[in-house]
mmCIF file of C-alpha atoms in Angstrom:
data_model
loop_
_atom_site.group_PDB
_atom_site.id
_atom_site.type_symbol
_atom_site.label_atom_id
_atom_site.label_comp_id
_atom_site.label_asym_id
_atom_site.label_seq_id
_atom_site.Cartn_x
_atom_site.Cartn_y
_atom_site.Cartn_z
ATOM 1 C CA MET A 1 114.718 117.719 90.199
ATOM 2 C CA PRO A 2 112.273 120.125 88.457
ATOM 3 C CA HIS A 3 112.820 123.743 89.317
ATOM 4 C CA SER A 4 111.772 127.252 88.343
ATOM 5 C CA VAL A 5 112.892 128.384 84.903
ATOM 6 C CA PRO A 6 113.482 132.026 83.891
ATOM 7 C CA ALA A 7 112.678 133.602 80.540
ATOM 8 C CA ARG A 8 114.449 132.268 77.456
ATOM 9 C CA VAL A 9 118.071 133.333 77.128
ATOM 10 C CA ASP A 10 120.783 132.676 74.564
ATOM 11 C CA LEU A 11 123.512 130.092 74.920
ATOM 12 C CA ASP A 12 126.166 131.419 77.298
ATOM 13 C CA HIS A 13 129.840 130.850 76.468
ATOM 14 C CA ARG A 14 131.749 130.878 79.756
ATOM 15 C CA LEU A 15 135.524 130.864 79.350
ATOM 16 C CA ALA A 16 138.170 130.499 82.014
ATOM 17 C CA PRO A 17 139.936 133.877 82.072
ATOM 18 C CA ASN A 18 143.355 134.140 80.375
ATOM 19 C CA MET A 19 143.690 130.383 80.163
ATOM 20 C CA LYS A 20 145.199 128.215 77.493
ATOM 21 C CA PRO A 21 143.098 125.194 76.572
ATOM 22 C CA ARG A 22 143.051 122.566 79.322
ATOM 23 C CA HIS A 23 140.962 119.456 78.905
ATOM 24 C CA PHE A 24 140.579 116.081 80.557
ATOM 25 C CA VAL A 25 138.856 112.815 79.663
ATOM 26 C CA GLU A 26 137.506 110.507 82.357
ATOM 27 C CA THR A 27 135.659 107.196 82.270
ATOM 28 C CA ILE A 28 132.238 106.844 83.865
ATOM 29 C CA SER A 29 130.276 103.637 84.407
ATOM 30 C CA GLU A 30 126.651 102.547 84.718
ATOM 31 C CA ALA A 31 124.978 100.691 87.580
ATOM 32 C CA ASN A 32 121.232 100.262 88.132
ATOM 33 C CA ASN A 33 120.455 102.818 85.419
ATOM 34 C CA PHE A 34 122.613 105.568 86.942
ATOM 35 C CA TRP A 35 126.054 106.784 85.822
ATOM 36 C CA PHE A 36 128.974 107.192 88.206
ATOM 37 C CA GLY A 37 132.525 108.521 88.353
ATOM 38 C CA SER A 38 135.349 108.032 90.857
ATOM 39 C CA PHE A 39 136.061 111.093 93.032
ATOM 40 C CA ASP A 40 138.220 112.028 96.002
ATOM 41 C CA VAL A 41 136.557 114.419 98.460
ATOM 42 C CA GLY A 42 138.882 115.655 101.200
ATOM 43 C CA ASN A 43 140.466 112.509 102.630
ATOM 44 C CA SER A 44 137.679 110.290 101.282
ATOM 45 C CA LYS A 45 139.239 108.368 98.395
ATOM 46 C CA ASN A 46 137.693 106.665 95.379
ATOM 47 C CA LEU A 47 134.114 107.588 96.151
ATOM 48 C CA THR A 48 131.593 106.398 93.574
ATOM 49 C CA LEU A 49 129.515 109.519 92.933
ATOM 50 C CA LEU A 50 126.501 109.851 90.650
ATOM 51 C CA ILE A 51 126.978 112.206 87.665
ATOM 52 C CA ASP A 52 123.855 114.402 87.597
ATOM 53 C CA THR A 53 123.170 117.239 85.136
ATOM 54 C CA GLY A 54 119.806 117.806 86.840
ATOM 55 C CA SER A 55 121.265 119.092 90.132
ATOM 56 C CA SER A 56 124.179 121.289 91.223
ATOM 57 C CA ASP A 57 125.647 120.137 94.521
ATOM 58 C CA VAL A 58 128.356 117.737 95.699
ATOM 59 C CA ILE A 59 126.899 115.602 98.479
ATOM 60 C CA VAL A 60 128.643 112.652 100.164
ATOM 61 C CA ASN A 61 126.482 109.999 101.778
ATOM 62 C CA PRO A 62 126.349 109.592 105.585
ATOM 63 C CA GLY A 63 129.544 108.508 107.301
ATOM 64 C CA LEU A 64 131.729 108.619 104.172
ATOM 65 C CA TYR A 65 133.188 112.127 104.285
ATOM 66 C CA LYS A 66 136.633 112.405 105.907
ATOM 67 C CA GLU A 67 138.016 115.897 106.382
ATOM 68 C CA GLY A 68 141.254 116.628 104.527
ATOM 69 C CA PRO A 69 144.102 118.915 105.639
ATOM 70 C CA HIS A 70 142.452 121.860 103.878
ATOM 71 C CA SER A 71 138.949 121.183 105.184
ATOM 72 C CA VAL A 72 136.916 124.062 106.590
ATOM 73 C CA ASP A 73 133.705 123.477 108.522
ATOM 74 C CA THR A 74 131.408 126.310 107.418
ATOM 75 C CA HIS A 75 129.107 125.700 110.419
ATOM 76 C CA SER A 76 126.250 125.898 107.939
ATOM 77 C CA LYS A 77 123.523 123.377 107.177
ATOM 78 C CA PHE A 78 121.916 122.454 103.867
ATOM 79 C CA ILE A 79 118.677 120.872 102.765
ATOM 80 C CA ASN A 80 118.231 119.519 99.244
ATOM 81 C CA THR A 81 115.171 117.839 97.743
ATOM 82 C CA TYR A 82 115.639 115.446 94.822
ATOM 83 C CA GLY A 83 113.084 114.043 92.400
ATOM 84 C CA THR A 84 113.306 110.777 90.406
ATOM 85 C CA THR A 85 115.472 109.121 93.039
ATOM 86 C CA GLU A 86 114.694 105.553 91.926
ATOM 87 C CA SER A 87 116.028 103.733 88.880
ATOM 88 C CA ASP A 88 112.500 103.541 87.422
ATOM 89 C CA GLY A 89 112.168 107.346 87.514
ATOM 90 C CA SER A 90 109.946 107.443 90.589
ATOM 91 C CA GLY A 91 110.605 108.663 94.091
ATOM 92 C CA THR A 92 111.420 111.925 95.805
ATOM 93 C CA GLY A 93 113.433 112.608 98.907
ATOM 94 C CA THR A 94 115.187 115.204 101.006
ATOM 95 C CA VAL A 95 118.820 115.229 102.110
ATOM 96 C CA THR A 96 120.126 117.338 104.991
ATOM 97 C CA GLY A 97 123.601 117.789 106.419
ATOM 98 C CA THR A 98 126.589 120.043 107.083
ATOM 99 C CA LEU A 99 128.592 122.093 104.591
ATOM 100 C CA TYR A 100 132.387 121.953 104.344
ATOM 101 C CA ASN A 101 134.973 123.407 101.986
ATOM 102 C CA ASP A 102 137.484 120.844 100.742
ATOM 103 C CA PRO A 103 139.236 119.790 97.520
ATOM 104 C CA VAL A 104 137.227 117.583 95.161
ATOM 105 C CA LYS A 105 139.346 115.551 92.734
ATOM 106 C CA PHE A 106 138.019 113.889 89.591
ATOM 107 C CA GLY A 107 140.726 112.072 87.668
ATOM 108 C CA ALA A 108 143.493 114.582 86.913
ATOM 109 C CA VAL A 109 141.579 117.717 87.869
ATOM 110 C CA THR A 110 140.855 119.197 91.316
ATOM 111 C CA ALA A 111 138.700 122.105 92.533
ATOM 112 C CA TYR A 112 138.429 123.590 96.004
ATOM 113 C CA GLN A 113 134.744 123.188 96.565
ATOM 114 C CA THR A 114 131.807 123.456 98.960
ATOM 115 C CA ILE A 115 130.522 119.957 99.682
ATOM 116 C CA GLY A 116 127.707 118.544 101.769
ATOM 117 C CA SER A 117 128.199 115.754 104.289
ATOM 118 C CA ALA A 118 124.781 114.124 104.488
ATOM 119 C CA GLN A 119 123.008 112.905 107.579
ATOM 120 C CA PRO A 120 121.157 109.562 107.485
ATOM 121 C CA ASP A 121 117.406 109.708 107.009
ATOM 122 C CA ALA A 122 114.852 108.678 109.614
ATOM 123 C CA ASN A 123 115.499 105.025 108.769
ATOM 124 C CA GLY A 124 119.273 105.433 109.022
ATOM 125 C CA GLU A 125 119.675 105.058 105.268
ATOM 126 C CA ALA A 126 121.102 107.133 102.417
ATOM 127 C CA LEU A 127 118.786 108.566 99.768
ATOM 128 C CA ILE A 128 121.439 108.894 97.045
ATOM 129 C CA PRO A 129 122.730 105.731 95.315
ATOM 130 C CA ALA A 130 126.319 104.545 95.900
ATOM 131 C CA ASP A 131 128.497 107.088 97.756
ATOM 132 C CA GLY A 132 126.829 110.366 96.810
ATOM 133 C CA ILE A 133 126.329 112.772 93.939
ATOM 134 C CA VAL A 134 128.065 115.476 91.885
ATOM 135 C CA GLY A 135 125.714 117.965 90.256
ATOM 136 C CA PHE A 136 126.746 119.418 86.889
ATOM 137 C CA ALA A 137 123.868 121.902 86.599
ATOM 138 C CA GLY A 138 124.096 125.628 87.327
ATOM 139 C CA LEU A 139 123.843 127.854 90.343
ATOM 140 C CA GLU A 140 120.086 128.305 89.775
ATOM 141 C CA VAL A 141 119.309 124.962 91.420
ATOM 142 C CA SER A 142 122.034 124.862 94.076
ATOM 143 C CA SER A 143 121.026 124.507 97.716
ATOM 144 C CA PHE A 144 124.459 125.538 99.043
ATOM 145 C CA HIS A 145 123.724 129.215 99.769
ATOM 146 C CA GLY A 146 125.391 130.631 96.645
ATOM 147 C CA ALA A 147 128.471 128.377 96.571
ATOM 148 C CA SER A 148 129.632 127.472 93.057
ATOM 149 C CA PRO A 149 128.766 124.036 91.655
ATOM 150 C CA PHE A 150 131.708 121.722 90.942
ATOM 151 C CA PHE A 151 132.012 122.360 87.202
ATOM 152 C CA HIS A 152 131.701 126.113 87.734
ATOM 153 C CA SER A 153 134.503 125.885 90.306
ATOM 154 C CA LEU A 154 136.713 124.114 87.773
ATOM 155 C CA CYS A 155 136.123 126.953 85.311
ATOM 156 C CA GLU A 156 136.484 129.768 87.835
ATOM 157 C CA GLN A 157 139.706 128.319 89.238
ATOM 158 C CA GLY A 158 141.212 127.933 85.767
ATOM 159 C CA LYS A 159 141.323 124.138 85.874
ATOM 160 C CA VAL A 160 139.288 123.664 82.680
ATOM 161 C CA SER A 161 139.284 125.837 79.551
ATOM 162 C CA PRO A 162 137.188 126.427 77.554
ATOM 163 C CA CYS A 163 134.312 126.002 79.996
ATOM 164 C CA ARG A 164 132.412 123.100 78.482
ATOM 165 C CA PHE A 165 131.909 119.414 79.054
ATOM 166 C CA GLY A 166 130.601 116.504 77.038
ATOM 167 C CA ILE A 167 129.109 113.130 77.918
ATOM 168 C CA THR A 168 128.797 109.913 75.977
ATOM 169 C CA LEU A 169 126.835 107.008 77.431
ATOM 170 C CA GLY A 170 127.598 103.700 75.757
ATOM 171 C CA ASP A 171 125.449 100.583 75.687
ATOM 172 C CA ASN A 172 128.135 98.465 77.376
ATOM 173 C CA GLY A 173 127.933 100.115 80.802
ATOM 174 C CA LYS A 174 130.838 102.440 80.020
ATOM 175 C CA GLY A 175 130.815 106.113 79.124
ATOM 176 C CA THR A 176 133.031 109.157 78.882
ATOM 177 C CA LEU A 177 132.970 112.555 80.560
ATOM 178 C CA LEU A 178 135.066 115.167 78.757
ATOM 179 C CA LEU A 179 135.987 118.387 80.560
ATOM 180 C CA GLY A 180 136.962 121.357 78.383
ATOM 181 C CA ALA A 181 136.992 119.321 75.185
ATOM 182 C CA LEU A 182 135.026 118.604 72.043
ATOM 183 C CA ASP A 183 136.038 115.155 70.809
ATOM 184 C CA GLN A 184 134.948 114.795 67.181
ATOM 185 C CA ALA A 185 136.047 111.169 67.209
ATOM 186 C CA LEU A 186 133.047 110.366 69.420
ATOM 187 C CA PHE A 187 130.355 111.312 66.917
ATOM 188 C CA LYS A 188 129.573 111.296 63.210
ATOM 189 C CA GLY A 189 128.165 114.194 61.214
ATOM 190 C CA ASP A 190 127.455 117.663 62.547
ATOM 191 C CA LEU A 191 126.362 118.586 66.046
ATOM 192 C CA SER A 192 122.875 120.014 66.496
ATOM 193 C CA THR A 193 123.199 123.139 68.628
ATOM 194 C CA THR A 194 120.581 125.166 70.460
ATOM 195 C CA SER A 195 120.245 127.895 73.064
ATOM 196 C CA ILE A 196 119.644 127.076 76.706
ATOM 197 C CA ILE A 197 117.213 128.589 79.168
ATOM 198 C CA GLN A 198 119.378 127.679 82.128
ATOM 199 C CA GLU A 199 121.742 124.814 82.856
ATOM 200 C CA TRP A 200 120.513 122.462 81.402
ATOM 201 C CA ALA A 201 117.034 123.266 80.114
ATOM 202 C CA LEU A 202 116.059 124.026 76.525
ATOM 203 C CA TYR A 203 113.176 124.038 74.071
ATOM 204 C CA ALA A 204 112.711 121.018 71.796
ATOM 205 C CA ASP A 205 109.931 119.493 69.726
ATOM 206 C CA ILE A 206 108.563 116.045 70.607
ATOM 207 C CA ALA A 207 108.375 113.702 67.603
ATOM 208 C CA LEU A 208 106.371 110.469 67.329
ATOM 209 C CA ASN A 209 107.091 108.261 64.304
ATOM 210 C CA GLY A 210 108.963 111.163 62.738
ATOM 211 C CA LYS A 211 106.064 113.612 63.091
ATOM 212 C CA ILE A 212 106.143 116.597 65.436
ATOM 213 C CA ILE A 213 103.320 116.229 67.953
ATOM 214 C CA LYS A 214 104.428 118.804 70.555
ATOM 215 C CA LYS A 215 106.156 122.057 69.669
ATOM 216 C CA ASP A 216 108.540 124.002 71.918
ATOM 217 C CA ALA A 217 108.415 121.571 74.830
ATOM 218 C CA LEU A 218 110.357 122.707 77.886
ATOM 219 C CA VAL A 219 112.992 119.988 78.349
ATOM 220 C CA GLU A 220 115.481 119.380 81.153
ATOM 221 C CA LEU A 221 118.401 117.109 80.194
ATOM 222 C CA ASP A 222 119.032 115.073 83.327
ATOM 223 C CA THR A 223 121.643 112.315 83.492
ATOM 224 C CA GLY A 224 120.528 111.678 87.078
ATOM 225 C CA THR A 225 117.135 110.427 85.874
ATOM 226 C CA ALA A 226 116.880 106.980 84.310
ATOM 227 C CA THR A 227 113.607 107.481 82.426
ATOM 228 C CA VAL A 228 111.612 110.147 80.567
ATOM 229 C CA ILE A 229 108.844 111.958 82.432
ATOM 230 C CA GLY A 230 106.455 114.395 80.797
ATOM 231 C CA PRO A 231 103.295 116.335 81.548
ATOM 232 C CA LEU A 232 100.366 114.018 82.257
ATOM 233 C CA VAL A 233 98.125 115.251 79.435
ATOM 234 C CA ASP A 234 100.911 115.140 76.818
ATOM 235 C CA VAL A 235 102.025 111.634 77.758
ATOM 236 C CA ILE A 236 98.470 110.252 77.681
ATOM 237 C CA ALA A 237 98.075 111.771 74.201
ATOM 238 C CA ILE A 238 101.297 110.048 73.082
ATOM 239 C CA PHE A 239 100.182 106.701 74.502
ATOM 240 C CA LYS A 240 96.877 106.995 72.676
ATOM 241 C CA ALA A 241 98.550 107.974 69.391
ATOM 242 C CA ALA A 242 101.023 105.080 69.685
ATOM 243 C CA SER A 243 98.326 102.562 70.740
ATOM 244 C CA ILE A 244 100.087 101.994 74.064
ATOM 245 C CA GLN A 245 97.995 100.706 76.946
ATOM 246 C CA TYR A 246 98.229 102.855 80.031
ATOM 247 C CA VAL A 247 97.144 103.050 83.637
ATOM 248 C CA VAL A 248 96.393 106.293 85.469
ATOM 249 C CA GLN A 249 96.927 106.382 89.223
ATOM 250 C CA THR A 250 96.286 109.106 91.781
ATOM 251 C CA SER A 251 98.078 109.434 95.089
ATOM 252 C CA LYS A 252 97.543 111.938 97.869
ATOM 253 C CA ASP A 253 101.306 112.450 98.171
ATOM 254 C CA SER A 254 102.465 112.308 94.534
ATOM 255 C CA GLY A 255 99.475 113.517 92.502
ATOM 256 C CA THR A 256 98.316 111.807 89.315
ATOM 257 C CA SER A 257 100.642 109.711 87.176
ATOM 258 C CA VAL A 258 100.351 107.567 84.064
ATOM 259 C CA THR A 259 102.335 104.431 83.181
ATOM 260 C CA GLY A 260 102.413 102.806 79.744
ATOM 261 C CA TYR A 261 102.710 99.170 78.668
ATOM 262 C CA PHE A 262 103.686 98.003 75.185
ATOM 263 C CA PRO A 263 104.637 94.777 73.337
ATOM 264 C CA CYS A 264 108.335 94.325 74.101
ATOM 265 C CA ASP A 265 109.115 93.510 70.463
ATOM 266 C CA ARG A 266 107.326 96.624 69.140
ATOM 267 C CA PRO A 267 108.610 99.729 70.966
ATOM 268 C CA PRO A 268 107.329 103.102 69.739
ATOM 269 C CA THR A 269 109.511 105.612 67.930
ATOM 270 C CA LEU A 270 109.719 108.755 70.030
ATOM 271 C CA GLY A 271 112.378 111.420 70.188
ATOM 272 C CA LEU A 272 113.449 115.026 70.577
ATOM 273 C CA SER A 273 113.835 117.411 67.662
ATOM 274 C CA ILE A 274 116.675 119.831 68.480
ATOM 275 C CA PRO A 275 116.621 122.751 68.113
ATOM 276 C CA SER A 276 112.863 123.210 68.041
ATOM 277 C CA GLN A 277 111.616 124.202 64.606
ATOM 278 C CA SER A 278 110.742 127.685 65.840
ATOM 279 C CA ASN A 279 114.251 128.181 67.237
ATOM 280 C CA ALA A 280 115.842 126.816 64.066
ATOM 281 C CA THR A 281 113.735 129.166 61.919
ATOM 282 C CA ALA A 282 114.650 132.150 64.103
ATOM 283 C CA ALA A 283 118.341 131.190 63.966
ATOM 284 C CA ALA A 284 118.240 131.009 60.178
ATOM 285 C CA LYS A 285 116.605 134.437 59.905
ATOM 286 C CA GLN A 286 119.208 135.924 62.255
ATOM 287 C CA ASN A 287 122.049 134.006 60.580
ATOM 288 C CA SER A 288 123.023 132.744 64.031
ATOM 289 C CA LYS A 289 126.322 130.905 64.367
ATOM 290 C CA LEU A 290 125.329 129.426 67.725
ATOM 291 C CA VAL A 291 122.030 127.706 66.941
ATOM 292 C CA SER A 292 121.533 125.186 64.123
ATOM 293 C CA HIS A 293 119.367 126.392 61.249
ATOM 294 C CA HIS A 294 117.720 122.979 60.865
ATOM 295 C CA SER A 295 116.238 120.602 63.419
ATOM 296 C CA SER A 296 117.451 117.036 63.859
ATOM 297 C CA THR A 297 115.378 114.348 65.561
ATOM 298 C CA PHE A 298 117.058 112.065 68.076
ATOM 299 C CA ASN A 299 114.911 109.027 68.828
ATOM 300 C CA ILE A 300 115.107 106.909 71.946
ATOM 301 C CA ALA A 301 116.924 103.716 70.933
ATOM 302 C CA PRO A 302 114.479 100.791 70.656
ATOM 303 C CA ASP A 303 116.394 98.699 73.212
ATOM 304 C CA GLN A 304 116.193 101.549 75.746
ATOM 305 C CA TRP A 305 112.388 101.585 75.912
ATOM 306 C CA ILE A 306 111.988 98.806 78.465
ATOM 307 C CA ALA A 307 111.733 99.964 82.071
ATOM 308 C CA ALA A 308 110.584 96.479 83.154
ATOM 309 C CA ASP A 309 109.892 93.215 81.329
ATOM 310 C CA ASN A 310 106.617 91.838 82.711
ATOM 311 C CA GLY A 311 106.669 88.626 80.692
ATOM 312 C CA SER A 312 104.360 87.447 77.900
ATOM 313 C CA ASN A 313 105.786 90.160 75.588
ATOM 314 C CA ASN A 314 104.516 92.927 77.858
ATOM 315 C CA CYS A 315 106.919 95.671 78.928
ATOM 316 C CA THR A 316 106.640 98.817 81.022
ATOM 317 C CA ALA A 317 107.646 101.912 79.061
ATOM 318 C CA ILE A 318 110.409 104.235 80.226
ATOM 319 C CA LEU A 319 108.053 107.103 79.355
ATOM 320 C CA SER A 320 105.632 108.146 82.087
ATOM 321 C CA GLY A 321 103.553 111.214 82.907
ATOM 322 C CA THR A 322 102.865 113.268 86.013
ATOM 323 C CA ASP A 323 101.040 116.366 87.144
ATOM 324 C CA ALA A 324 103.233 116.740 90.247
ATOM 325 C CA PHE A 325 106.097 118.831 88.826
ATOM 326 C CA PRO A 326 106.175 122.465 90.016
ATOM 327 C CA ILE A 327 106.425 123.464 86.339
ATOM 328 C CA PRO A 328 103.356 121.884 84.714
ATOM 329 C CA ASP A 329 104.739 121.739 81.147
ATOM 330 C CA LEU A 330 108.228 120.425 82.035
ATOM 331 C CA TRP A 331 109.731 117.312 80.457
ATOM 332 C CA VAL A 332 112.535 115.642 82.427
ATOM 333 C CA VAL A 333 114.509 113.665 79.866
ATOM 334 C CA GLY A 334 116.787 111.119 81.466
ATOM 335 C CA GLN A 335 119.789 109.192 80.268
ATOM 336 C CA ARG A 336 117.872 106.532 78.297
ATOM 337 C CA GLU A 337 117.392 109.241 75.651
ATOM 338 C CA PHE A 338 121.154 109.833 75.585
ATOM 339 C CA SER A 339 122.208 106.283 74.759
ATOM 340 C CA ARG A 340 124.694 106.291 71.848
ATOM 341 C CA LEU A 341 124.518 110.084 71.571
ATOM 342 C CA TYR A 342 127.219 112.691 72.169
ATOM 343 C CA LEU A 343 125.993 115.567 74.352
ATOM 344 C CA LYS A 344 128.027 118.721 74.842
ATOM 345 C CA TRP A 345 127.159 121.335 77.462
ATOM 346 C CA HIS A 346 128.690 124.781 76.910
#
């Protein structure tokens, strides 16, 4: 979900205090363009929870949370609004419920954690896919009144060290979530590194056919979004430059949006250049050891471009535009961009 972003800050290395290295590797899986892991929350076992780097809270869908022996009812309510709730990148919705403290277990690692037990919506349904969600973003976007997000809890409680995680999303419906580890066997070459603004937003350049067309774009890396959504004006410019047909629609509730359509056998070549050229230049001048001195462009894989196959060699693009985000120049880059890439958050 888009949110307010503070001034640019350097990459923050958070280490678990006085801890020897502790790392864990867990399998995640894809369903309906979202990625899920298996979690225990209190006495609720084997919950299928969405892995989301675009939000911060652990929320269990209505009727699924069972209090464990260490459960504490905080007698506090929460309200959390999500964007891009549908597998096509559309949709918004609000979740409300009650806050508890209870252990949250993911594979071999457990944190004592504030969690939300959601109430059903007006139609008696759950907004979040499967059994709920685990946010891997920072405290800046939490709706739990200052309670630590799950990954922060793991670090603060000494369960993971150093305080970093990595994600790989394969093209076979299987992926990997690494806690506290950098697995060089999962990628080739050198990592491109950059500074973050907050967890997990950064500056990148947008490249079309290998040429930079947008410098220093504000990008949120969001595994809980299935598509790529950019500012309306920028996306229309990209569609025009790539000769992609598009339709602009205006809604009283959701503002103006643009959707693109392209020949299924001729997807465009669009990607992120990380770090942005300006950040890479600054890092080289400062001889920074944290930020790469050269930019690398990571293109969306051609087979990831199709949001919907409309027949007759006409496909809906995963890229769309909107003017409804609270931050007008924000790009929300979902997991289609991450296919076959190794991403490390630190």
